[in-house]
mmCIF file of C-alpha atoms in Angstrom:
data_model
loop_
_atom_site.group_PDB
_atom_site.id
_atom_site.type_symbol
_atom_site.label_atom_id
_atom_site.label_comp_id
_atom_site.label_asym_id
_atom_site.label_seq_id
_atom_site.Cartn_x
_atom_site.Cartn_y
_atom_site.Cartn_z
ATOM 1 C CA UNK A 1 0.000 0.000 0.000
ATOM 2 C CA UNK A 2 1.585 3.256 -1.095
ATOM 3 C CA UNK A 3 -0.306 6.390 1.236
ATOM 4 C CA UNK A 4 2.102 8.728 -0.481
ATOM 5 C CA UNK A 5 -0.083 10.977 -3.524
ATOM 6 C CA UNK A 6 0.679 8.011 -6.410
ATOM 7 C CA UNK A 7 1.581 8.425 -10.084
ATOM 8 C CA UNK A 8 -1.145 10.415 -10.979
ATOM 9 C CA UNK A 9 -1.274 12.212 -14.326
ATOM 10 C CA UNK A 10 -0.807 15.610 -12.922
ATOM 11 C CA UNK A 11 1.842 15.667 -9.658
ATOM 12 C CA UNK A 12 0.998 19.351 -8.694
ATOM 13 C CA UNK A 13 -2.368 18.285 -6.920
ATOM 14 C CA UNK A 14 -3.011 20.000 -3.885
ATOM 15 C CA UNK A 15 -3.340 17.193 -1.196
ATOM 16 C CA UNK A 16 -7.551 15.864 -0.672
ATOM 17 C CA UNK A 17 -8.187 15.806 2.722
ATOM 18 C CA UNK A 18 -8.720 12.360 2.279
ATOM 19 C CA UNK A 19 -4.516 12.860 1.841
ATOM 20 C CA UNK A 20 -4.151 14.697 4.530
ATOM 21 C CA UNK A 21 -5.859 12.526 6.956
ATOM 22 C CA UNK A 22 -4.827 9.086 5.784
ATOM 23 C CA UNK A 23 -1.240 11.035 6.603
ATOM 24 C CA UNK A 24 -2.215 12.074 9.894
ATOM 25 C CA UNK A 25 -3.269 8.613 10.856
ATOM 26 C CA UNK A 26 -0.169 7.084 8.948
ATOM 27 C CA UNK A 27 2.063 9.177 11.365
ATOM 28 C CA UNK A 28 0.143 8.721 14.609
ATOM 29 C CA UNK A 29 0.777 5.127 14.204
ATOM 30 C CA UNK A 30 4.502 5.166 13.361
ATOM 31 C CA UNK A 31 5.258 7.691 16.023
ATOM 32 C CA UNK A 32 3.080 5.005 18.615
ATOM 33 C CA UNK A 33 5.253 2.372 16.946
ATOM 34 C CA UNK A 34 8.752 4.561 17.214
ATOM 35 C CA UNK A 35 7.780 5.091 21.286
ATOM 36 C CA UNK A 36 7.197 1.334 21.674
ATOM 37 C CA UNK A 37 9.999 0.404 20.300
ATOM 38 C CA UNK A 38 11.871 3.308 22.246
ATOM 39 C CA UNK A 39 10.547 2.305 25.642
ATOM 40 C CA UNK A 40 10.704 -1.547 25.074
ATOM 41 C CA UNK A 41 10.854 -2.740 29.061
ATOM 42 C CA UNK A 42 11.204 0.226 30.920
ATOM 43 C CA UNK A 43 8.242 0.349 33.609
ATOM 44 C CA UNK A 44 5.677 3.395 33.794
ATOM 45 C CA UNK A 45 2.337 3.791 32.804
ATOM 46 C CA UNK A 46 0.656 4.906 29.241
ATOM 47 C CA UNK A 47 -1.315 7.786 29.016
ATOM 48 C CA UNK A 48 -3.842 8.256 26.412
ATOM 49 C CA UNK A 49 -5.815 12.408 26.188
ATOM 50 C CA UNK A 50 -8.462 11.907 23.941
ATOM 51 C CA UNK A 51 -9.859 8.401 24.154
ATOM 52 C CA UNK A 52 -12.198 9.632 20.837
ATOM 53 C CA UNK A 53 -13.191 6.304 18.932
ATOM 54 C CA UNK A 54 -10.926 4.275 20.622
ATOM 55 C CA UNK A 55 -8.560 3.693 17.881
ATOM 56 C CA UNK A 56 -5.583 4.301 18.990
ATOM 57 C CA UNK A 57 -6.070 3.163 22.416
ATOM 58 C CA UNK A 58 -6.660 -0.198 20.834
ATOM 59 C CA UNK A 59 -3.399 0.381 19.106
ATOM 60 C CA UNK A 60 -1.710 1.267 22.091
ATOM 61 C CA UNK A 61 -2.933 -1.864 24.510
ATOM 62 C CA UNK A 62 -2.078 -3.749 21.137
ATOM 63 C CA UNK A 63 1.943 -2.005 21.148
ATOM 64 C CA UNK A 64 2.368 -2.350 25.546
ATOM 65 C CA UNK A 65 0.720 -5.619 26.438
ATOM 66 C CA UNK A 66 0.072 -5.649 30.228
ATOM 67 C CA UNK A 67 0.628 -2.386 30.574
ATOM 68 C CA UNK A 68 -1.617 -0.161 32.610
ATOM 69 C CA UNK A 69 -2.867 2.361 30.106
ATOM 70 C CA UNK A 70 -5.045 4.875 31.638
ATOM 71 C CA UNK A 71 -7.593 6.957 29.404
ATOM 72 C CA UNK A 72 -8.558 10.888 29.727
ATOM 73 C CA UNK A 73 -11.553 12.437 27.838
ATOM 74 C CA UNK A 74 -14.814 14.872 28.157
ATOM 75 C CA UNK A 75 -16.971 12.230 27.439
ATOM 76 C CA UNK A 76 -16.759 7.910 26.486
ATOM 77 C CA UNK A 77 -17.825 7.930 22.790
ATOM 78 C CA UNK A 78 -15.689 5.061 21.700
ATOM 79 C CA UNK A 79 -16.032 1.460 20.027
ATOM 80 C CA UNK A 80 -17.543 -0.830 22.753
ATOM 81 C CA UNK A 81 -14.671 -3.393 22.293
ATOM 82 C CA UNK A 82 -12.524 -0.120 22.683
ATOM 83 C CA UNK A 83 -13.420 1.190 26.514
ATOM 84 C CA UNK A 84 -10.995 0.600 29.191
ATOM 85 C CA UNK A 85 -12.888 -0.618 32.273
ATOM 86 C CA UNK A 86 -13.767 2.352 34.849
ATOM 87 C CA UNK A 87 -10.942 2.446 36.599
ATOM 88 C CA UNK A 88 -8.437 3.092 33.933
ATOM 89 C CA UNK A 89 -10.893 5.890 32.453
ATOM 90 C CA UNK A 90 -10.742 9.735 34.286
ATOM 91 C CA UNK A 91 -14.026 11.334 32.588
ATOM 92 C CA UNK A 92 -14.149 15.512 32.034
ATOM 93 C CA UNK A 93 -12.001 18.613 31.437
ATOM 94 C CA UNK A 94 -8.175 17.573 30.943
ATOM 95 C CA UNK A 95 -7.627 20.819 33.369
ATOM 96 C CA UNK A 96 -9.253 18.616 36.212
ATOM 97 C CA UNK A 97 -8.537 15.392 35.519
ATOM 98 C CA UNK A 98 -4.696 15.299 34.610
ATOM 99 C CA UNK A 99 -4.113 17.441 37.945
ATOM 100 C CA UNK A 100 -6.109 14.884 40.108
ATOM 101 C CA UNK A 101 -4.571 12.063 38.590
ATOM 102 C CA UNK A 102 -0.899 13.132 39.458
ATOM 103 C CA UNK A 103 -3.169 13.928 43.429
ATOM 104 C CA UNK A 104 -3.865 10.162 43.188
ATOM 105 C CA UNK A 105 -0.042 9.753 43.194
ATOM 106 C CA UNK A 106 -0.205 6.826 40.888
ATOM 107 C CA UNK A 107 3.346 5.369 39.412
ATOM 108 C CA UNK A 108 4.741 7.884 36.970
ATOM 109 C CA UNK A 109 3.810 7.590 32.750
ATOM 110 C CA UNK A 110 6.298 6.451 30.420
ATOM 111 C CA UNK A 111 4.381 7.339 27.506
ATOM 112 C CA UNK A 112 1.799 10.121 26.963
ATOM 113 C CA UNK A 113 0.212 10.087 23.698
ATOM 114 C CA UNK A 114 -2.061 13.474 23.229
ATOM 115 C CA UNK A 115 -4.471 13.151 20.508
ATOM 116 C CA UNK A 116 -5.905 16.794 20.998
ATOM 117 C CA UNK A 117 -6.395 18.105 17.782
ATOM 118 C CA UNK A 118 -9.440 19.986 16.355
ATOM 119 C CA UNK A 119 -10.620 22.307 13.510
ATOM 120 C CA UNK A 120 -10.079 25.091 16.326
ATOM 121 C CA UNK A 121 -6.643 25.985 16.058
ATOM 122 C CA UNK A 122 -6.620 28.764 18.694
ATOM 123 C CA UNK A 123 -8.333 26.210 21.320
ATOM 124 C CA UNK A 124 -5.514 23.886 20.378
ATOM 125 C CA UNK A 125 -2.909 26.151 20.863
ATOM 126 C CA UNK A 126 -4.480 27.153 24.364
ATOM 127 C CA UNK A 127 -4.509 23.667 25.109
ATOM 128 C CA UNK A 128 -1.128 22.716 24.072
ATOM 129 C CA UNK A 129 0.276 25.377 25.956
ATOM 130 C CA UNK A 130 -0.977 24.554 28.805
ATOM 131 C CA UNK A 131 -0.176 20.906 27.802
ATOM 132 C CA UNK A 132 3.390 20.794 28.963
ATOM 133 C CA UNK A 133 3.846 21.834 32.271
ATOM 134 C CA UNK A 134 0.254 20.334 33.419
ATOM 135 C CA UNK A 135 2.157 16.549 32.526
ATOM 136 C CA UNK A 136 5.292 17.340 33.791
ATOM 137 C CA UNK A 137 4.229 16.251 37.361
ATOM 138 C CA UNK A 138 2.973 12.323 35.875
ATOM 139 C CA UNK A 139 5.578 11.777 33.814
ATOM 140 C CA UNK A 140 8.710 9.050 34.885
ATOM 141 C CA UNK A 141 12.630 10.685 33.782
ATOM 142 C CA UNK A 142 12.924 9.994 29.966
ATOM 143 C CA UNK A 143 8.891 9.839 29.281
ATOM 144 C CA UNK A 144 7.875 10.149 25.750
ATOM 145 C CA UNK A 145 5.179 12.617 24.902
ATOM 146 C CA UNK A 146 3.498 12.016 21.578
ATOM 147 C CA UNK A 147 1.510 14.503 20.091
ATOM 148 C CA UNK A 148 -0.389 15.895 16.889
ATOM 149 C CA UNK A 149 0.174 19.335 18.411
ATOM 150 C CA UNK A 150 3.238 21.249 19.285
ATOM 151 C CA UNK A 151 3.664 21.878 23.078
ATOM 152 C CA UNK A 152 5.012 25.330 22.885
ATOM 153 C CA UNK A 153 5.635 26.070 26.836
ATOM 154 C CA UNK A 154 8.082 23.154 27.755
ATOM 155 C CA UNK A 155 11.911 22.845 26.379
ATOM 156 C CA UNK A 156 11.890 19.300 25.697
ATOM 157 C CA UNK A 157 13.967 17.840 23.618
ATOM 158 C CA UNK A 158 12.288 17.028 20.244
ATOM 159 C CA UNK A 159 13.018 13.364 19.575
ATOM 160 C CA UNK A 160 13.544 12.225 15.701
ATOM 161 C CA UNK A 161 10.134 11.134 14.244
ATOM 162 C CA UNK A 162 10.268 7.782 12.532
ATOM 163 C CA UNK A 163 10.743 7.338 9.059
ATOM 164 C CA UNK A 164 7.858 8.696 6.626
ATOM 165 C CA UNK A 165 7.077 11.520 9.055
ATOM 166 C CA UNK A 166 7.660 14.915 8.307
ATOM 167 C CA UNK A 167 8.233 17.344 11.046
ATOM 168 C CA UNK A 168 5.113 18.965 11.820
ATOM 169 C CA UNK A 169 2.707 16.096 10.885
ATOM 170 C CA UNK A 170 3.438 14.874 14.466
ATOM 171 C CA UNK A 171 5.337 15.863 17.488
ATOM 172 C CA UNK A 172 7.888 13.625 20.125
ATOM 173 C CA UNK A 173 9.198 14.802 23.310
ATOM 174 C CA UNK A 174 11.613 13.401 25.775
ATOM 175 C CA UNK A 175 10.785 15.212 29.435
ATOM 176 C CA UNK A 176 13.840 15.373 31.789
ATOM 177 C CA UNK B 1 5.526 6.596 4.948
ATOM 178 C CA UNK B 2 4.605 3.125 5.470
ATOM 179 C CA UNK B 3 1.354 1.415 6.532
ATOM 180 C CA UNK B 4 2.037 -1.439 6.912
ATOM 181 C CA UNK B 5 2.106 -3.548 10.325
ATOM 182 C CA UNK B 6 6.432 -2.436 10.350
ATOM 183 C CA UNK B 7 9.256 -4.296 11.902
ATOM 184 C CA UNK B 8 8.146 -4.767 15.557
ATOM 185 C CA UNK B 9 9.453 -7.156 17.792
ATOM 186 C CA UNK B 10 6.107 -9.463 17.857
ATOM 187 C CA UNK B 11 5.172 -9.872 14.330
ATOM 188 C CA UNK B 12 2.117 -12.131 15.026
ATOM 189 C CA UNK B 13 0.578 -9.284 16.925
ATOM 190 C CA UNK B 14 -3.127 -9.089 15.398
ATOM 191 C CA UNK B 15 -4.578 -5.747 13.706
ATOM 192 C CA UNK B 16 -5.572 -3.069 15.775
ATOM 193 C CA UNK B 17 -8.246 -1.327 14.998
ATOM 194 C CA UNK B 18 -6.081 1.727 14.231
ATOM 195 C CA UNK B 19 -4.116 -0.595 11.762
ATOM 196 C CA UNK B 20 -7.105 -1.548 10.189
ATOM 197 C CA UNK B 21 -9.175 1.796 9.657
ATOM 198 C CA UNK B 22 -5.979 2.877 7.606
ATOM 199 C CA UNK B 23 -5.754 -0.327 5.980
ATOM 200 C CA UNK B 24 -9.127 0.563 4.715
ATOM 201 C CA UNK B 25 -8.891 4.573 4.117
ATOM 202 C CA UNK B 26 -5.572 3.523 2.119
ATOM 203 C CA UNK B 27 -7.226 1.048 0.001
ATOM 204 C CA UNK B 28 -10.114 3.564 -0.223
ATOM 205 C CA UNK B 29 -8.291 5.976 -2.043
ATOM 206 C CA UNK B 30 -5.899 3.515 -3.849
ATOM 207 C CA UNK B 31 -8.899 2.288 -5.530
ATOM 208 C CA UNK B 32 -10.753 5.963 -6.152
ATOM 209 C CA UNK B 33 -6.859 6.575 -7.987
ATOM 210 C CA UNK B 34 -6.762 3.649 -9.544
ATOM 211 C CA UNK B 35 -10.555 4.674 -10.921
ATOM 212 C CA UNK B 36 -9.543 7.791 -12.237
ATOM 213 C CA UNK B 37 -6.561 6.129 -13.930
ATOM 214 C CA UNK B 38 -8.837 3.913 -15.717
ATOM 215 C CA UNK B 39 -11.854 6.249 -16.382
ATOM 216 C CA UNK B 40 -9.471 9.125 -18.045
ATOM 217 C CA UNK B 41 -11.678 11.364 -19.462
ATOM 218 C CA UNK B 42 -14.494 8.773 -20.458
ATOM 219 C CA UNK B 43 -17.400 10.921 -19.900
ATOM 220 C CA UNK B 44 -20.245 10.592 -17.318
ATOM 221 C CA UNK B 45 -21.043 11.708 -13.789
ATOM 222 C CA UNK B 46 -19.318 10.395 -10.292
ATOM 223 C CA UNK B 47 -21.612 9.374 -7.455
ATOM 224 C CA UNK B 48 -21.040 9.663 -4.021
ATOM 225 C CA UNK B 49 -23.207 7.385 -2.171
ATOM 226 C CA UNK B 50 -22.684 8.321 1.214
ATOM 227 C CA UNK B 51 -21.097 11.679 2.071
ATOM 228 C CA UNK B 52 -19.857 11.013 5.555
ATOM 229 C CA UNK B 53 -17.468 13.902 7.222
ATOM 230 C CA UNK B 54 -16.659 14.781 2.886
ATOM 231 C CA UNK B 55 -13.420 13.539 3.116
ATOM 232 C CA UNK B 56 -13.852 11.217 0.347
ATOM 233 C CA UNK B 57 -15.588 13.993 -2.011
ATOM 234 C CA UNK B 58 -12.389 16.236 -1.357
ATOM 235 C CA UNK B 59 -10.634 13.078 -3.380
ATOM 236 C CA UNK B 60 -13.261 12.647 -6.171
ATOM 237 C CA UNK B 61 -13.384 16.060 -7.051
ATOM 238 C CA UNK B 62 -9.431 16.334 -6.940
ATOM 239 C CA UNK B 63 -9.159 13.295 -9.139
ATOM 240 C CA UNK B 64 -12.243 14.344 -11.329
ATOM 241 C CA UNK B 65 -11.797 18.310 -11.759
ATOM 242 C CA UNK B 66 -14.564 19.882 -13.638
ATOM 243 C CA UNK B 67 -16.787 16.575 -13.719
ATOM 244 C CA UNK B 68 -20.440 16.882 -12.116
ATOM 245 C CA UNK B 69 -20.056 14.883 -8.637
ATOM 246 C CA UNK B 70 -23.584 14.018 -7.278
ATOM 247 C CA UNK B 71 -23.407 13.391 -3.369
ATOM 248 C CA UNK B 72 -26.168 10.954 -1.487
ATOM 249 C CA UNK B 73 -26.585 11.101 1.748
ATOM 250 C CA UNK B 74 -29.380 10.918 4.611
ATOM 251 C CA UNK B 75 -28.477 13.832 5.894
ATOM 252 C CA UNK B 76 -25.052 16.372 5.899
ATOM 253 C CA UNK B 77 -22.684 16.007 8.062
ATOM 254 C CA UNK B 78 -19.831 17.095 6.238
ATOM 255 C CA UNK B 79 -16.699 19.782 6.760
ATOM 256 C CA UNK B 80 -18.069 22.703 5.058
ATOM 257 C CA UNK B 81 -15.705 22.976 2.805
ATOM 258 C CA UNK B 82 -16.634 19.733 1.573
ATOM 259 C CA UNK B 83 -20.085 19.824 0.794
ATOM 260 C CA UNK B 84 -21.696 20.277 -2.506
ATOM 261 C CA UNK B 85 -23.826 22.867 -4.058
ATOM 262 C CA UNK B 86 -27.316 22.164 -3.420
ATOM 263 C CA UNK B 87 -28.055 21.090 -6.876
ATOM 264 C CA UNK B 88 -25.287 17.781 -6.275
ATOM 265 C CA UNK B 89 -26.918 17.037 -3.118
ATOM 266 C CA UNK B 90 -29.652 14.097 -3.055
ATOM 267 C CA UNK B 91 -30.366 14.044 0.601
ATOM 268 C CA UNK B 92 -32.817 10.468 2.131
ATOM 269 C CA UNK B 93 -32.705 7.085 2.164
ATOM 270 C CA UNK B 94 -31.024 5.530 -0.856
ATOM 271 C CA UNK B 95 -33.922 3.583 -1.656
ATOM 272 C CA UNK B 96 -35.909 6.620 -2.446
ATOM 273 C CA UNK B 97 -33.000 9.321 -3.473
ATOM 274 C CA UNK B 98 -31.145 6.754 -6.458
ATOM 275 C CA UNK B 99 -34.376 5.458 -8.057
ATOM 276 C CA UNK B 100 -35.440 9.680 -7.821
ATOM 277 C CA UNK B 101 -31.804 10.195 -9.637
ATOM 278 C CA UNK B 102 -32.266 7.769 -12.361
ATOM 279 C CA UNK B 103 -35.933 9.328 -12.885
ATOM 280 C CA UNK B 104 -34.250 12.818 -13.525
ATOM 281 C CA UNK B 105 -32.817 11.726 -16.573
ATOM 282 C CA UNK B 106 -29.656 12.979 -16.133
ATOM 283 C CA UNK B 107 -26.557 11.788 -17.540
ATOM 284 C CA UNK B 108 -25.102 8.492 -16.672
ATOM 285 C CA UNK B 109 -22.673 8.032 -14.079
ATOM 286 C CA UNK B 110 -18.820 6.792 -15.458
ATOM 287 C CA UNK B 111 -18.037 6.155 -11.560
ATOM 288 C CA UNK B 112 -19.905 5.316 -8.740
ATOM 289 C CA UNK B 113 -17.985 5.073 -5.358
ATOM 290 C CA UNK B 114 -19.749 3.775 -2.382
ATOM 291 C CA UNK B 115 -18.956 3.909 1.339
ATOM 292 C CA UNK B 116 -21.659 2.283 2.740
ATOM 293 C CA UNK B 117 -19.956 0.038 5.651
ATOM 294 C CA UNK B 118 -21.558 0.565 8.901
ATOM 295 C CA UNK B 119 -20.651 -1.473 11.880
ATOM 296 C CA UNK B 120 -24.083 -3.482 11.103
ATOM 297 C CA UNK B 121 -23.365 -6.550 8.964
ATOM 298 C CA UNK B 122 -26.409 -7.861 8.398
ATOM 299 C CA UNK B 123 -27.738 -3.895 7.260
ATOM 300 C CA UNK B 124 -24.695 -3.665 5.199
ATOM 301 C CA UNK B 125 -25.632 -7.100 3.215
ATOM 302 C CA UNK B 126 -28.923 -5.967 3.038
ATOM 303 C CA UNK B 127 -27.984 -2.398 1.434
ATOM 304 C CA UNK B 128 -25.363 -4.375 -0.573
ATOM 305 C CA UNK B 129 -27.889 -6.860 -2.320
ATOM 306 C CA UNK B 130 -30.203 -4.410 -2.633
ATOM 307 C CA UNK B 131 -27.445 -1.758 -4.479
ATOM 308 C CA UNK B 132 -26.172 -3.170 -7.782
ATOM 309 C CA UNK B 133 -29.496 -3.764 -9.749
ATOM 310 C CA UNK B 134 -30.403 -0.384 -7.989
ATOM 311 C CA UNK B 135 -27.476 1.271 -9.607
ATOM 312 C CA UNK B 136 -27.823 -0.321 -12.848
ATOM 313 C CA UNK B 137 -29.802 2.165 -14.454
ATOM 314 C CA UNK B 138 -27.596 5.321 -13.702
ATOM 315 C CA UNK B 139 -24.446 3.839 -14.947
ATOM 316 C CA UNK B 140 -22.856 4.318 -18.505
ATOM 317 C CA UNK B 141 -21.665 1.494 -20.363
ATOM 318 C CA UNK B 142 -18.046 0.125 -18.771
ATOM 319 C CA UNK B 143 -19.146 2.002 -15.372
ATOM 320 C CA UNK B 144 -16.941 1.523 -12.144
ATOM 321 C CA UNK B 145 -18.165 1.120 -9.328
ATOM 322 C CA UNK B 146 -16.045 1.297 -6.291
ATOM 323 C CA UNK B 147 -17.097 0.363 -3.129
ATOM 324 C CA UNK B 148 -16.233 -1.455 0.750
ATOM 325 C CA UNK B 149 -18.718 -4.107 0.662
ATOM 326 C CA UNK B 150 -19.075 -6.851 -1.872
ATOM 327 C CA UNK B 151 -21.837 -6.536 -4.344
ATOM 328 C CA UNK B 152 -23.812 -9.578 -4.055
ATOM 329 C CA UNK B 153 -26.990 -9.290 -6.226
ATOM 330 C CA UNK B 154 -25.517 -8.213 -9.950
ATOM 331 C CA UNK B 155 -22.439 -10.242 -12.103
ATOM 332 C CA UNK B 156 -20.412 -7.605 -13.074
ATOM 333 C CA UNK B 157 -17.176 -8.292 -13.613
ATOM 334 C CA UNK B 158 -14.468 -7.586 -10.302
ATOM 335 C CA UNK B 159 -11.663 -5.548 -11.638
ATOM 336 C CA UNK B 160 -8.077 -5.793 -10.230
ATOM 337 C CA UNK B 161 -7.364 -4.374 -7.394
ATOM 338 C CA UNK B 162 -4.752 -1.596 -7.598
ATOM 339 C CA UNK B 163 -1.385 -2.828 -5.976
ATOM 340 C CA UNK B 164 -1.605 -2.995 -2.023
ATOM 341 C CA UNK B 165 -4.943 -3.195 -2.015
ATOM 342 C CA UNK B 166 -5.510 -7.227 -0.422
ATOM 343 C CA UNK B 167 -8.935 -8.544 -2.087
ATOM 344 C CA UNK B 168 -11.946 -7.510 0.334
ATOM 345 C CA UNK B 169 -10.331 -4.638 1.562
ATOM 346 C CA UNK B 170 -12.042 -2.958 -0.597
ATOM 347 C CA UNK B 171 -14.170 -3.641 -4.053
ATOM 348 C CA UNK B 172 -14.364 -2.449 -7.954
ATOM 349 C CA UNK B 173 -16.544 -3.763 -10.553
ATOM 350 C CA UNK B 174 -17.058 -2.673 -14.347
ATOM 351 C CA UNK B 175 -20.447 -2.672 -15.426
ATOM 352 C CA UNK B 176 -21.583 -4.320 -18.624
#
């Protein structure tokens, strides 16, 4: 399967946004893939903002078997074969639930993956701002954040995203 | 960019559902390229049986520039940027909007793509065996029709499948 625009009579197309979104979920999945394979063994907990369909938390309970993978969203709207059970879900507004989850004092997050993107981008950018430092208190040393939004507030070091990902299409961190 | 399962440790790992919605949005467009490729500029209409968030009309009328695109759908639910003029929108049930279509008199349709899965097997057979003598009287001579769920009711011929496209990923006939 080639995702890239094809041999098309005329190259100059401007991307469908058919394009654009089979590349957005092309590069979620290799940068899930790229932190799995980064992390391999090392303990922590997976965080997944934005449960949405369920997708990609089926992806990522698929990539870290046994892991505890704990779900944040406004509301469960997600596959049925796609819900974590209760207590891995924390239902409402990310600005109360990812505080009182690092309250619960839980074991620390190797791996956040922050699906927050909508057609809003000042809301985004709001949110991504406020992103960074609001997970620096749940994350282990060396956690991966994986996002489809820049986080603009925190001085993380970018990590290289995995082959067939352009900068920009998705985002990497590795926090302190 | 590659979408395929990729080198991870455990290759028997079984498809997530993220793996397999862009298994299918790949072959989706593979085959609506693949379409174009073959159509050229054969004249007739494209049909859009079922609109959905317009993502898939973004590709047609990228692929098809300047050809009359006739959306179906029950109701609009589209980006905005991706919806038709109100004359290429045939908003109901299928059963009542197509058989209306053919009645117009209207040209016939070179390509018909439909993306008419739902999570609902037994509706999707239904809607399935119920489609291709349905279509029949729209199409043109050599039509393609492109669709995710086998036609079971009419003998057209399957066409190949463009390359990375697995058969019942996704499904094109050529009407007689």
């Amino acid at each position: 399967m080639t995702p890239a625009a094809g041999d098309l009579p005329s190259a100059a197309r401007r991307l469908s946004r058919l394009d654009a979104f089979i590349r957005r979920v092309a590069a979620q999945r290799a940068c899930l893939d790229h932190a799995a394979r980064l992390i391999g063994d090392r303990p922590g907990l997976v965080l997944e903002l934005g449960l949405g369909n369920g997708r990609t938390y089926d992806h990522l309970r698929e990539r870290f078997p046994g892991r505890d993978i704990y779900v944040f969203d406004r509301e469960i709207a997600a596959h049925p074969a796609c819900i974590p059970d209760a207590a891995h879900v924390r239902l409402g507004d990310f600005a109360d639930t990812l505080p009182a989850f690092a309250r619960e004092g839980r074991r620390k997050a190797i791996l956040v993956h922050a699906d927050i993107g909508s057609p809003d981008r000042a809301r985004d950018a709001r949110l991504a701002a406020w992103l960074g430092p609001a997970l620096a208190p749940v994350l282990a040393s060396g956690a991966i954040v994986a996002t489809d939004r820049a986080l603009t507030t925190v001085d993380w070091p970018a990590l290289a995203l995995p082959e067939g990902v352009a900068p920009g299409d998705y985002f990497m961190y590795r926090a302190p």
